[in-house]
């Protein structure tokens, strides 16, 4: 049976920020219901042990995230959450000491990516306060992310903004070096026990309006990852935030049937031949982060 290393479940399509790097969804606002979430876990249990609360939307907005974490633990899953971190003051008590919670990823670049952000020091202070408390009380892993670097180095704006954030982190963790001196874009470094910082170049979400690339390509979509949107739509990867590659709905068809269906099979077989079958995939720059190796074995350049 196919096993996925990563399985994304979108708790809500709504976000409390409007970041420049993340286009707003054209889907309606939706929050996954607890009973729907339970059904999804039963459907995917044979296929994965790790779930990620992430696609579009801010997972900490979900009013019952504590119940969803408890259900995940009851059914034997480990959970990773990706958050902008702005709602920790409201959701912290729902996260601390939850045995299902394995890792939290904080998108620190959300602060400068959102036009209305105010008081950077207070923002990073609240995130780091949570990080220190959670790590001291549990085995939680934390990734602090700054995925906003300029690949062409045409502007130093983001680097200067990041310096403010990094200086605060360096002081808080008593680092005797500047983080930029040790880190390589696309990778991370350990700054404390189970606390890492990761910096990477900003990437564009795939869009059907972009120009198509008909060259060879490879992706891990439906090979080691898949996802389900908050309305039950099954998608091949975490970047199909609009459900363009709609493989079916898990509330109408079993997940096992969906991933063995014609559309899913054609997509996977195509990537095995280094052929990009889906239009959205031909307009996705992220797949270029994987080497195309004639032997049939993929080589990862940069991973998330």
PDB file of C-alpha atoms in Angstrom:
ATOM      1  CA  UNK A   1       0.000   0.000   0.000  1.00  0.00           C
ATOM      2  CA  UNK A   2       1.232   3.493  -0.892  1.00  0.00           C
ATOM      3  CA  UNK A   3       2.582   5.434   2.098  1.00  0.00           C
ATOM      4  CA  UNK A   4       2.830   9.227   2.119  1.00  0.00           C
ATOM      5  CA  UNK A   5       5.549  10.958   4.135  1.00  0.00           C
ATOM      6  CA  UNK A   6       3.487  14.142   4.251  1.00  0.00           C
ATOM      7  CA  UNK A   7      -0.267  14.494   4.268  1.00  0.00           C
ATOM      8  CA  UNK A   8      -1.733  17.993   4.335  1.00  0.00           C
ATOM      9  CA  UNK A   9      -5.120  18.678   5.876  1.00  0.00           C
ATOM     10  CA  UNK A  10      -6.488  22.196   5.579  1.00  0.00           C
ATOM     11  CA  UNK A  11      -8.407  23.107   8.728  1.00  0.00           C
ATOM     12  CA  UNK A  12      -9.821  26.324   7.299  1.00  0.00           C
ATOM     13  CA  UNK A  13      -9.620  28.263   4.066  1.00  0.00           C
ATOM     14  CA  UNK A  14      -9.640  31.539   6.003  1.00  0.00           C
ATOM     15  CA  UNK A  15      -6.571  33.514   7.052  1.00  0.00           C
ATOM     16  CA  UNK A  16      -6.280  36.484   9.372  1.00  0.00           C
ATOM     17  CA  UNK A  17      -3.525  38.059   7.236  1.00  0.00           C
ATOM     18  CA  UNK A  18      -3.229  39.157   3.616  1.00  0.00           C
ATOM     19  CA  UNK A  19       0.398  38.499   2.706  1.00  0.00           C
ATOM     20  CA  UNK A  20       1.865  39.607  -0.599  1.00  0.00           C
ATOM     21  CA  UNK A  21       3.493  36.216  -1.203  1.00  0.00           C
ATOM     22  CA  UNK A  22       0.281  34.231  -0.636  1.00  0.00           C
ATOM     23  CA  UNK A  23      -2.609  34.977  -3.021  1.00  0.00           C
ATOM     24  CA  UNK A  24      -6.007  34.957  -1.307  1.00  0.00           C
ATOM     25  CA  UNK A  25      -8.135  31.933  -2.085  1.00  0.00           C
ATOM     26  CA  UNK A  26     -11.127  32.352  -4.383  1.00  0.00           C
ATOM     27  CA  UNK A  27     -12.865  29.553  -2.500  1.00  0.00           C
ATOM     28  CA  UNK A  28     -15.482  30.373   0.072  1.00  0.00           C
ATOM     29  CA  UNK A  29     -14.647  30.472   3.763  1.00  0.00           C
ATOM     30  CA  UNK A  30     -14.870  27.032   5.289  1.00  0.00           C
ATOM     31  CA  UNK A  31     -13.907  25.411   8.586  1.00  0.00           C
ATOM     32  CA  UNK A  32     -13.529  21.657   8.732  1.00  0.00           C
ATOM     33  CA  UNK A  33     -16.044  20.097  11.117  1.00  0.00           C
ATOM     34  CA  UNK A  34     -14.803  17.817  13.892  1.00  0.00           C
ATOM     35  CA  UNK A  35     -16.809  14.849  12.594  1.00  0.00           C
ATOM     36  CA  UNK A  36     -15.513  15.460   9.053  1.00  0.00           C
ATOM     37  CA  UNK A  37     -11.964  15.570  10.354  1.00  0.00           C
ATOM     38  CA  UNK A  38     -12.493  12.282  12.178  1.00  0.00           C
ATOM     39  CA  UNK A  39     -13.772  10.700   8.975  1.00  0.00           C
ATOM     40  CA  UNK A  40     -10.742  11.993   7.037  1.00  0.00           C
ATOM     41  CA  UNK A  41      -8.365  10.496   9.585  1.00  0.00           C
ATOM     42  CA  UNK A  42     -10.074   7.116   9.251  1.00  0.00           C
ATOM     43  CA  UNK A  43      -9.796   7.337   5.461  1.00  0.00           C
ATOM     44  CA  UNK A  44      -6.087   8.177   5.374  1.00  0.00           C
ATOM     45  CA  UNK A  45      -4.912   6.069   8.321  1.00  0.00           C
ATOM     46  CA  UNK A  46      -3.588   3.214   6.145  1.00  0.00           C
ATOM     47  CA  UNK A  47      -1.594   5.694   4.049  1.00  0.00           C
ATOM     48  CA  UNK A  48       0.314   7.910   6.488  1.00  0.00           C
ATOM     49  CA  UNK A  49       1.389   8.480  10.079  1.00  0.00           C
ATOM     50  CA  UNK A  50       2.140  12.192   9.762  1.00  0.00           C
ATOM     51  CA  UNK A  51      -0.347  14.941   9.016  1.00  0.00           C
ATOM     52  CA  UNK A  52       0.262  18.623   8.421  1.00  0.00           C
ATOM     53  CA  UNK A  53      -2.308  21.267   9.321  1.00  0.00           C
ATOM     54  CA  UNK A  54      -1.520  23.400   6.311  1.00  0.00           C
ATOM     55  CA  UNK A  55      -2.526  24.370   2.775  1.00  0.00           C
ATOM     56  CA  UNK A  56      -4.252  27.753   2.685  1.00  0.00           C
ATOM     57  CA  UNK A  57      -5.723  29.519   5.699  1.00  0.00           C
ATOM     58  CA  UNK A  58      -4.386  29.925   9.233  1.00  0.00           C
ATOM     59  CA  UNK A  59      -4.874  26.721  11.267  1.00  0.00           C
ATOM     60  CA  UNK A  60      -4.880  28.533  14.619  1.00  0.00           C
ATOM     61  CA  UNK A  61      -8.121  30.226  13.541  1.00  0.00           C
ATOM     62  CA  UNK A  62      -9.937  26.924  13.914  1.00  0.00           C
ATOM     63  CA  UNK A  63     -11.973  27.155  17.150  1.00  0.00           C
ATOM     64  CA  UNK A  64     -11.638  23.421  17.859  1.00  0.00           C
ATOM     65  CA  UNK A  65      -7.985  22.857  17.000  1.00  0.00           C
ATOM     66  CA  UNK A  66      -7.469  21.314  20.442  1.00  0.00           C
ATOM     67  CA  UNK A  67     -10.149  18.693  19.695  1.00  0.00           C
ATOM     68  CA  UNK A  68      -8.573  18.006  16.306  1.00  0.00           C
ATOM     69  CA  UNK A  69      -5.208  17.430  17.973  1.00  0.00           C
ATOM     70  CA  UNK A  70      -6.798  15.088  20.510  1.00  0.00           C
ATOM     71  CA  UNK A  71      -8.504  13.122  17.744  1.00  0.00           C
ATOM     72  CA  UNK A  72      -5.211  12.892  15.873  1.00  0.00           C
ATOM     73  CA  UNK A  73      -3.558  11.417  18.946  1.00  0.00           C
ATOM     74  CA  UNK A  74      -6.404   8.956  19.540  1.00  0.00           C
ATOM     75  CA  UNK A  75      -6.065   7.689  15.980  1.00  0.00           C
ATOM     76  CA  UNK A  76      -2.280   7.404  16.089  1.00  0.00           C
ATOM     77  CA  UNK A  77      -1.122  10.419  14.074  1.00  0.00           C
ATOM     78  CA  UNK A  78       1.698  12.874  14.656  1.00  0.00           C
ATOM     79  CA  UNK A  79       0.906  16.464  13.657  1.00  0.00           C
ATOM     80  CA  UNK A  80       2.935  19.310  12.186  1.00  0.00           C
ATOM     81  CA  UNK A  81       1.379  22.778  12.139  1.00  0.00           C
ATOM     82  CA  UNK A  82       2.432  25.685   9.915  1.00  0.00           C
ATOM     83  CA  UNK A  83       1.289  29.050  11.270  1.00  0.00           C
ATOM     84  CA  UNK A  84       2.003  32.757  10.938  1.00  0.00           C
ATOM     85  CA  UNK A  85       2.158  32.849  14.741  1.00  0.00           C
ATOM     86  CA  UNK A  86       0.012  35.944  15.229  1.00  0.00           C
ATOM     87  CA  UNK A  87      -2.739  34.106  17.126  1.00  0.00           C
ATOM     88  CA  UNK A  88      -0.608  32.308  19.693  1.00  0.00           C
ATOM     89  CA  UNK A  89      -1.941  34.498  22.492  1.00  0.00           C
ATOM     90  CA  UNK A  90      -5.420  33.072  21.818  1.00  0.00           C
ATOM     91  CA  UNK A  91      -4.562  29.495  20.853  1.00  0.00           C
ATOM     92  CA  UNK A  92      -1.570  28.730  23.073  1.00  0.00           C
ATOM     93  CA  UNK A  93      -3.562  26.831  25.715  1.00  0.00           C
ATOM     94  CA  UNK A  94      -5.018  24.642  22.953  1.00  0.00           C
ATOM     95  CA  UNK A  95      -1.551  23.601  21.763  1.00  0.00           C
ATOM     96  CA  UNK A  96       0.636  23.162  24.815  1.00  0.00           C
ATOM     97  CA  UNK A  97       1.242  19.582  25.966  1.00  0.00           C
ATOM     98  CA  UNK A  98      -0.813  18.007  23.185  1.00  0.00           C
ATOM     99  CA  UNK A  99       0.847  14.594  22.620  1.00  0.00           C
ATOM    100  CA  UNK A 100      -0.044  14.563  18.919  1.00  0.00           C
ATOM    101  CA  UNK A 101       1.837  17.792  18.223  1.00  0.00           C
ATOM    102  CA  UNK A 102       5.255  16.911  16.825  1.00  0.00           C
ATOM    103  CA  UNK A 103       6.415  20.139  15.139  1.00  0.00           C
ATOM    104  CA  UNK A 104       5.405  23.753  14.645  1.00  0.00           C
ATOM    105  CA  UNK A 105       6.626  25.827  11.717  1.00  0.00           C
ATOM    106  CA  UNK A 106       6.351  29.585  12.106  1.00  0.00           C
ATOM    107  CA  UNK A 107       6.332  31.637   8.897  1.00  0.00           C
ATOM    108  CA  UNK A 108       8.067  34.689  10.321  1.00  0.00           C
ATOM    109  CA  UNK A 109       8.141  36.306   6.861  1.00  0.00           C
ATOM    110  CA  UNK A 110       4.375  36.754   7.283  1.00  0.00           C
ATOM    111  CA  UNK A 111       5.006  39.822   9.457  1.00  0.00           C
ATOM    112  CA  UNK A 112       6.616  41.901   6.708  1.00  0.00           C
ATOM    113  CA  UNK A 113       4.511  40.181   4.045  1.00  0.00           C
ATOM    114  CA  UNK A 114       1.338  41.611   5.586  1.00  0.00           C
ATOM    115  CA  UNK A 115       0.921  45.330   4.959  1.00  0.00           C
ATOM    116  CA  UNK A 116      -0.871  46.070   8.231  1.00  0.00           C
ATOM    117  CA  UNK A 117       1.672  44.457  10.568  1.00  0.00           C
ATOM    118  CA  UNK A 118       2.713  46.516  13.584  1.00  0.00           C
ATOM    119  CA  UNK A 119       5.335  46.127  16.319  1.00  0.00           C
ATOM    120  CA  UNK A 120       7.787  43.516  15.056  1.00  0.00           C
ATOM    121  CA  UNK A 121       9.524  43.209  18.412  1.00  0.00           C
ATOM    122  CA  UNK A 122       6.270  42.305  20.158  1.00  0.00           C
ATOM    123  CA  UNK A 123       5.407  39.786  17.432  1.00  0.00           C
ATOM    124  CA  UNK A 124       8.704  37.919  17.581  1.00  0.00           C
ATOM    125  CA  UNK A 125       8.747  38.150  21.384  1.00  0.00           C
ATOM    126  CA  UNK A 126       5.384  36.360  21.611  1.00  0.00           C
ATOM    127  CA  UNK A 127       6.469  33.666  19.147  1.00  0.00           C
ATOM    128  CA  UNK A 128       9.752  33.001  20.950  1.00  0.00           C
ATOM    129  CA  UNK A 129       8.046  33.018  24.342  1.00  0.00           C
ATOM    130  CA  UNK A 130       5.726  30.259  23.136  1.00  0.00           C
ATOM    131  CA  UNK A 131       8.636  28.372  21.560  1.00  0.00           C
ATOM    132  CA  UNK A 132      10.670  28.360  24.760  1.00  0.00           C
ATOM    133  CA  UNK A 133       7.735  27.326  26.915  1.00  0.00           C
ATOM    134  CA  UNK A 134       6.564  24.581  24.558  1.00  0.00           C
ATOM    135  CA  UNK A 135      10.044  23.130  24.003  1.00  0.00           C
ATOM    136  CA  UNK A 136      10.790  23.097  27.731  1.00  0.00           C
ATOM    137  CA  UNK A 137       7.537  21.271  28.528  1.00  0.00           C
ATOM    138  CA  UNK A 138       7.456  18.769  25.666  1.00  0.00           C
ATOM    139  CA  UNK A 139       9.438  17.193  22.849  1.00  0.00           C
ATOM    140  CA  UNK A 140       8.106  19.728  20.345  1.00  0.00           C
ATOM    141  CA  UNK A 141      10.315  20.595  17.357  1.00  0.00           C
ATOM    142  CA  UNK A 142      10.177  24.189  16.081  1.00  0.00           C
ATOM    143  CA  UNK A 143      11.158  25.616  12.710  1.00  0.00           C
ATOM    144  CA  UNK A 144      11.390  29.418  12.414  1.00  0.00           C
ATOM    145  CA  UNK A 145      11.048  30.281   8.738  1.00  0.00           C
ATOM    146  CA  UNK A 146      12.092  33.293   6.711  1.00  0.00           C
ATOM    147  CA  UNK A 147      11.176  32.321   3.164  1.00  0.00           C
ATOM    148  CA  UNK A 148      11.409  35.734   1.562  1.00  0.00           C
ATOM    149  CA  UNK A 149      14.895  36.006   0.074  1.00  0.00           C
ATOM    150  CA  UNK A 150      15.329  37.652  -3.314  1.00  0.00           C
ATOM    151  CA  UNK A 151      16.833  35.146  -5.731  1.00  0.00           C
ATOM    152  CA  UNK A 152      18.266  37.821  -8.028  1.00  0.00           C
ATOM    153  CA  UNK A 153      19.682  39.930  -5.197  1.00  0.00           C
ATOM    154  CA  UNK A 154      18.149  43.009  -6.817  1.00  0.00           C
ATOM    155  CA  UNK A 155      17.044  44.486  -3.510  1.00  0.00           C
ATOM    156  CA  UNK A 156      18.259  44.388   0.056  1.00  0.00           C
ATOM    157  CA  UNK A 157      14.855  45.294   1.508  1.00  0.00           C
ATOM    158  CA  UNK A 158      13.958  41.828   2.751  1.00  0.00           C
ATOM    159  CA  UNK A 159      17.479  41.211   4.033  1.00  0.00           C
ATOM    160  CA  UNK A 160      17.366  44.391   6.102  1.00  0.00           C
ATOM    161  CA  UNK A 161      13.912  43.493   7.417  1.00  0.00           C
ATOM    162  CA  UNK A 162      15.125  40.013   8.258  1.00  0.00           C
ATOM    163  CA  UNK A 163      18.148  41.444  10.087  1.00  0.00           C
ATOM    164  CA  UNK A 164      15.844  43.071  12.636  1.00  0.00           C
ATOM    165  CA  UNK A 165      14.102  39.743  13.242  1.00  0.00           C
ATOM    166  CA  UNK A 166      17.347  37.761  13.309  1.00  0.00           C
ATOM    167  CA  UNK A 167      18.990  40.188  15.744  1.00  0.00           C
ATOM    168  CA  UNK A 168      16.149  39.619  18.187  1.00  0.00           C
ATOM    169  CA  UNK A 169      16.449  35.823  17.789  1.00  0.00           C
ATOM    170  CA  UNK A 170      20.244  35.958  18.264  1.00  0.00           C
ATOM    171  CA  UNK A 171      19.866  37.925  21.480  1.00  0.00           C
ATOM    172  CA  UNK A 172      17.050  35.746  22.815  1.00  0.00           C
ATOM    173  CA  UNK A 173      19.026  32.526  22.253  1.00  0.00           C
ATOM    174  CA  UNK A 174      22.404  34.026  23.218  1.00  0.00           C
ATOM    175  CA  UNK A 175      23.980  33.273  19.854  1.00  0.00           C
ATOM    176  CA  UNK A 176      27.558  34.485  19.423  1.00  0.00           C
ATOM    177  CA  UNK A 177      27.277  34.697  15.627  1.00  0.00           C
ATOM    178  CA  UNK A 178      25.073  36.265  12.982  1.00  0.00           C
ATOM    179  CA  UNK A 179      22.659  33.703  11.562  1.00  0.00           C
ATOM    180  CA  UNK A 180      23.260  34.815   7.959  1.00  0.00           C
ATOM    181  CA  UNK A 181      26.942  33.875   8.325  1.00  0.00           C
ATOM    182  CA  UNK A 182      26.097  30.208   8.897  1.00  0.00           C
ATOM    183  CA  UNK A 183      22.902  29.570   6.991  1.00  0.00           C
ATOM    184  CA  UNK A 184      22.548  28.612   3.329  1.00  0.00           C
ATOM    185  CA  UNK A 185      19.294  29.508   1.519  1.00  0.00           C
ATOM    186  CA  UNK A 186      17.130  26.422   1.285  1.00  0.00           C
ATOM    187  CA  UNK A 187      18.505  24.860   4.442  1.00  0.00           C
ATOM    188  CA  UNK A 188      18.350  25.384   8.174  1.00  0.00           C
ATOM    189  CA  UNK A 189      20.576  25.539  11.226  1.00  0.00           C
ATOM    190  CA  UNK A 190      19.986  24.498  14.819  1.00  0.00           C
ATOM    191  CA  UNK A 191      19.972  27.443  17.230  1.00  0.00           C
ATOM    192  CA  UNK A 192      18.801  25.615  20.363  1.00  0.00           C
ATOM    193  CA  UNK A 193      17.640  22.168  21.430  1.00  0.00           C
ATOM    194  CA  UNK A 194      14.892  21.200  18.930  1.00  0.00           C
ATOM    195  CA  UNK A 195      14.740  24.785  17.581  1.00  0.00           C
ATOM    196  CA  UNK A 196      15.825  25.518  14.019  1.00  0.00           C
ATOM    197  CA  UNK A 197      15.797  28.499  11.693  1.00  0.00           C
ATOM    198  CA  UNK A 198      15.312  28.080   7.967  1.00  0.00           C
ATOM    199  CA  UNK A 199      15.813  30.695   5.259  1.00  0.00           C
ATOM    200  CA  UNK A 200      14.807  30.281   1.641  1.00  0.00           C
ATOM    201  CA  UNK A 201      13.922  32.147  -1.518  1.00  0.00           C
ATOM    202  CA  UNK A 202      10.349  33.276  -1.994  1.00  0.00           C
ATOM    203  CA  UNK A 203       8.427  31.048  -4.398  1.00  0.00           C
ATOM    204  CA  UNK A 204       5.360  31.736  -6.476  1.00  0.00           C
ATOM    205  CA  UNK A 205       2.180  29.742  -6.040  1.00  0.00           C
ATOM    206  CA  UNK A 206       1.271  27.965  -9.290  1.00  0.00           C
ATOM    207  CA  UNK A 207      -1.429  29.740 -11.261  1.00  0.00           C
ATOM    208  CA  UNK A 208      -3.315  28.717 -14.399  1.00  0.00           C
ATOM    209  CA  UNK A 209      -2.760  32.228 -15.747  1.00  0.00           C
ATOM    210  CA  UNK A 210       1.020  31.739 -15.849  1.00  0.00           C
ATOM    211  CA  UNK A 211       2.933  30.673 -18.950  1.00  0.00           C
ATOM    212  CA  UNK A 212       3.223  26.908 -19.481  1.00  0.00           C
ATOM    213  CA  UNK A 213       6.521  25.046 -19.396  1.00  0.00           C
ATOM    214  CA  UNK A 214       6.298  21.939 -21.547  1.00  0.00           C
ATOM    215  CA  UNK A 215       9.758  20.680 -20.612  1.00  0.00           C
ATOM    216  CA  UNK A 216      10.432  17.496 -18.622  1.00  0.00           C
ATOM    217  CA  UNK A 217       9.731  17.593 -14.926  1.00  0.00           C
ATOM    218  CA  UNK A 218       9.313  15.687 -11.713  1.00  0.00           C
ATOM    219  CA  UNK A 219       7.354  16.247  -8.509  1.00  0.00           C
ATOM    220  CA  UNK A 220       6.625  14.360  -5.305  1.00  0.00           C
ATOM    221  CA  UNK A 221       2.908  15.105  -5.572  1.00  0.00           C
ATOM    222  CA  UNK A 222       0.961  11.846  -5.004  1.00  0.00           C
ATOM    223  CA  UNK A 223       4.297  10.073  -4.602  1.00  0.00           C
ATOM    224  CA  UNK A 224       5.241  11.024  -1.067  1.00  0.00           C
ATOM    225  CA  UNK A 225       2.604  13.667  -0.360  1.00  0.00           C
ATOM    226  CA  UNK A 226      -1.072  14.441  -0.866  1.00  0.00           C
ATOM    227  CA  UNK A 227      -3.620  16.743   0.701  1.00  0.00           C
ATOM    228  CA  UNK A 228      -7.257  17.387   1.511  1.00  0.00           C
ATOM    229  CA  UNK A 229      -8.859  20.833   1.512  1.00  0.00           C
ATOM    230  CA  UNK A 230     -11.287  21.917   4.218  1.00  0.00           C
ATOM    231  CA  UNK A 231     -14.292  20.923   2.059  1.00  0.00           C
ATOM    232  CA  UNK A 232     -12.937  17.379   1.504  1.00  0.00           C
ATOM    233  CA  UNK A 233     -11.381  17.922  -1.934  1.00  0.00           C
ATOM    234  CA  UNK A 234      -8.353  15.673  -2.448  1.00  0.00           C
ATOM    235  CA  UNK A 235      -5.342  17.412  -4.006  1.00  0.00           C
ATOM    236  CA  UNK A 236      -1.923  16.061  -5.054  1.00  0.00           C
ATOM    237  CA  UNK A 237       0.241  18.528  -3.138  1.00  0.00           C
ATOM    238  CA  UNK A 238       0.254  21.464  -0.727  1.00  0.00           C
ATOM    239  CA  UNK A 239       0.631  24.030  -3.533  1.00  0.00           C
ATOM    240  CA  UNK A 240      -2.722  23.321  -5.175  1.00  0.00           C
ATOM    241  CA  UNK A 241      -4.433  25.772  -2.875  1.00  0.00           C
ATOM    242  CA  UNK A 242      -7.479  26.226  -5.107  1.00  0.00           C
ATOM    243  CA  UNK A 243      -8.138  22.537  -5.724  1.00  0.00           C
ATOM    244  CA  UNK A 244      -7.485  22.898  -9.452  1.00  0.00           C
ATOM    245  CA  UNK A 245      -6.368  19.274  -9.643  1.00  0.00           C
ATOM    246  CA  UNK A 246      -9.549  18.016  -7.994  1.00  0.00           C
ATOM    247  CA  UNK A 247      -9.082  14.275  -7.627  1.00  0.00           C
ATOM    248  CA  UNK A 248     -12.388  13.736  -5.853  1.00  0.00           C
ATOM    249  CA  UNK A 249     -14.049  14.417  -2.525  1.00  0.00           C
ATOM    250  CA  UNK A 250     -13.249  12.181   0.432  1.00  0.00           C
ATOM    251  CA  UNK A 251     -16.768  12.687   1.832  1.00  0.00           C
ATOM    252  CA  UNK A 252     -18.245  11.128  -1.316  1.00  0.00           C
ATOM    253  CA  UNK A 253     -15.594   8.622  -2.402  1.00  0.00           C
ATOM    254  CA  UNK A 254     -13.068   6.678  -0.360  1.00  0.00           C
ATOM    255  CA  UNK A 255      -9.542   8.049  -0.357  1.00  0.00           C
ATOM    256  CA  UNK A 256      -8.244   4.667  -1.511  1.00  0.00           C
ATOM    257  CA  UNK A 257     -10.425   4.853  -4.635  1.00  0.00           C
ATOM    258  CA  UNK A 258      -9.505   8.461  -5.324  1.00  0.00           C
ATOM    259  CA  UNK A 259      -5.738   7.943  -5.413  1.00  0.00           C
ATOM    260  CA  UNK A 260      -6.138   4.880  -7.613  1.00  0.00           C
ATOM    261  CA  UNK A 261      -8.413   6.815  -9.964  1.00  0.00           C
ATOM    262  CA  UNK A 262      -7.635   7.662 -13.579  1.00  0.00           C
ATOM    263  CA  UNK A 263      -6.548  11.283 -13.045  1.00  0.00           C
ATOM    264  CA  UNK A 264      -4.265  10.483 -10.113  1.00  0.00           C
ATOM    265  CA  UNK A 265      -2.723   7.507 -11.919  1.00  0.00           C
ATOM    266  CA  UNK A 266      -2.015   9.508 -15.065  1.00  0.00           C
ATOM    267  CA  UNK A 267      -0.308  12.211 -13.030  1.00  0.00           C
ATOM    268  CA  UNK A 268       1.976   9.804 -11.140  1.00  0.00           C
ATOM    269  CA  UNK A 269       2.810   7.747 -14.228  1.00  0.00           C
ATOM    270  CA  UNK A 270       3.572  10.937 -16.113  1.00  0.00           C
ATOM    271  CA  UNK A 271       6.091  12.116 -13.531  1.00  0.00           C
ATOM    272  CA  UNK A 272       7.680   8.654 -13.579  1.00  0.00           C
ATOM    273  CA  UNK A 273       8.405   9.317 -17.281  1.00  0.00           C
ATOM    274  CA  UNK A 274       9.364  12.940 -16.452  1.00  0.00           C
ATOM    275  CA  UNK A 275       6.277  14.080 -18.328  1.00  0.00           C
ATOM    276  CA  UNK A 276       4.132  16.816 -16.777  1.00  0.00           C
ATOM    277  CA  UNK A 277       0.529  15.804 -17.390  1.00  0.00           C
ATOM    278  CA  UNK A 278      -1.456  18.431 -15.493  1.00  0.00           C
ATOM    279  CA  UNK A 279      -1.706  22.013 -16.739  1.00  0.00           C
ATOM    280  CA  UNK A 280      -1.232  23.468 -13.249  1.00  0.00           C
ATOM    281  CA  UNK A 281       1.977  21.469 -12.823  1.00  0.00           C
ATOM    282  CA  UNK A 282       3.297  22.898 -16.102  1.00  0.00           C
ATOM    283  CA  UNK A 283       2.787  26.330 -14.556  1.00  0.00           C
ATOM    284  CA  UNK A 284       4.421  25.494 -11.232  1.00  0.00           C
ATOM    285  CA  UNK A 285       7.964  26.712 -10.671  1.00  0.00           C
ATOM    286  CA  UNK A 286       8.424  24.612  -7.568  1.00  0.00           C
ATOM    287  CA  UNK A 287       8.885  21.397  -9.547  1.00  0.00           C
ATOM    288  CA  UNK A 288      12.073  22.934 -10.969  1.00  0.00           C
ATOM    289  CA  UNK A 289      13.601  22.474  -7.533  1.00  0.00           C
ATOM    290  CA  UNK A 290      13.988  18.781  -8.305  1.00  0.00           C
ATOM    291  CA  UNK A 291      16.691  17.418 -10.573  1.00  0.00           C
ATOM    292  CA  UNK A 292      15.489  15.320 -13.499  1.00  0.00           C
ATOM    293  CA  UNK A 293      17.586  12.174 -13.363  1.00  0.00           C
ATOM    294  CA  UNK A 294      17.455   9.740 -16.334  1.00  0.00           C
ATOM    295  CA  UNK A 295      17.832   6.700 -14.072  1.00  0.00           C
ATOM    296  CA  UNK A 296      14.375   7.273 -12.665  1.00  0.00           C
ATOM    297  CA  UNK A 297      15.583   8.242  -9.199  1.00  0.00           C
ATOM    298  CA  UNK A 298      14.744  11.784  -8.190  1.00  0.00           C
ATOM    299  CA  UNK A 299      17.305  13.993  -6.502  1.00  0.00           C
ATOM    300  CA  UNK A 300      16.024  16.710  -4.230  1.00  0.00           C
ATOM    301  CA  UNK A 301      17.570  20.144  -4.614  1.00  0.00           C
ATOM    302  CA  UNK A 302      15.476  21.903  -1.982  1.00  0.00           C
ATOM    303  CA  UNK A 303      12.778  20.441   0.199  1.00  0.00           C
ATOM    304  CA  UNK A 304      10.146  21.890   2.487  1.00  0.00           C
TER     305      UNK A 304
END
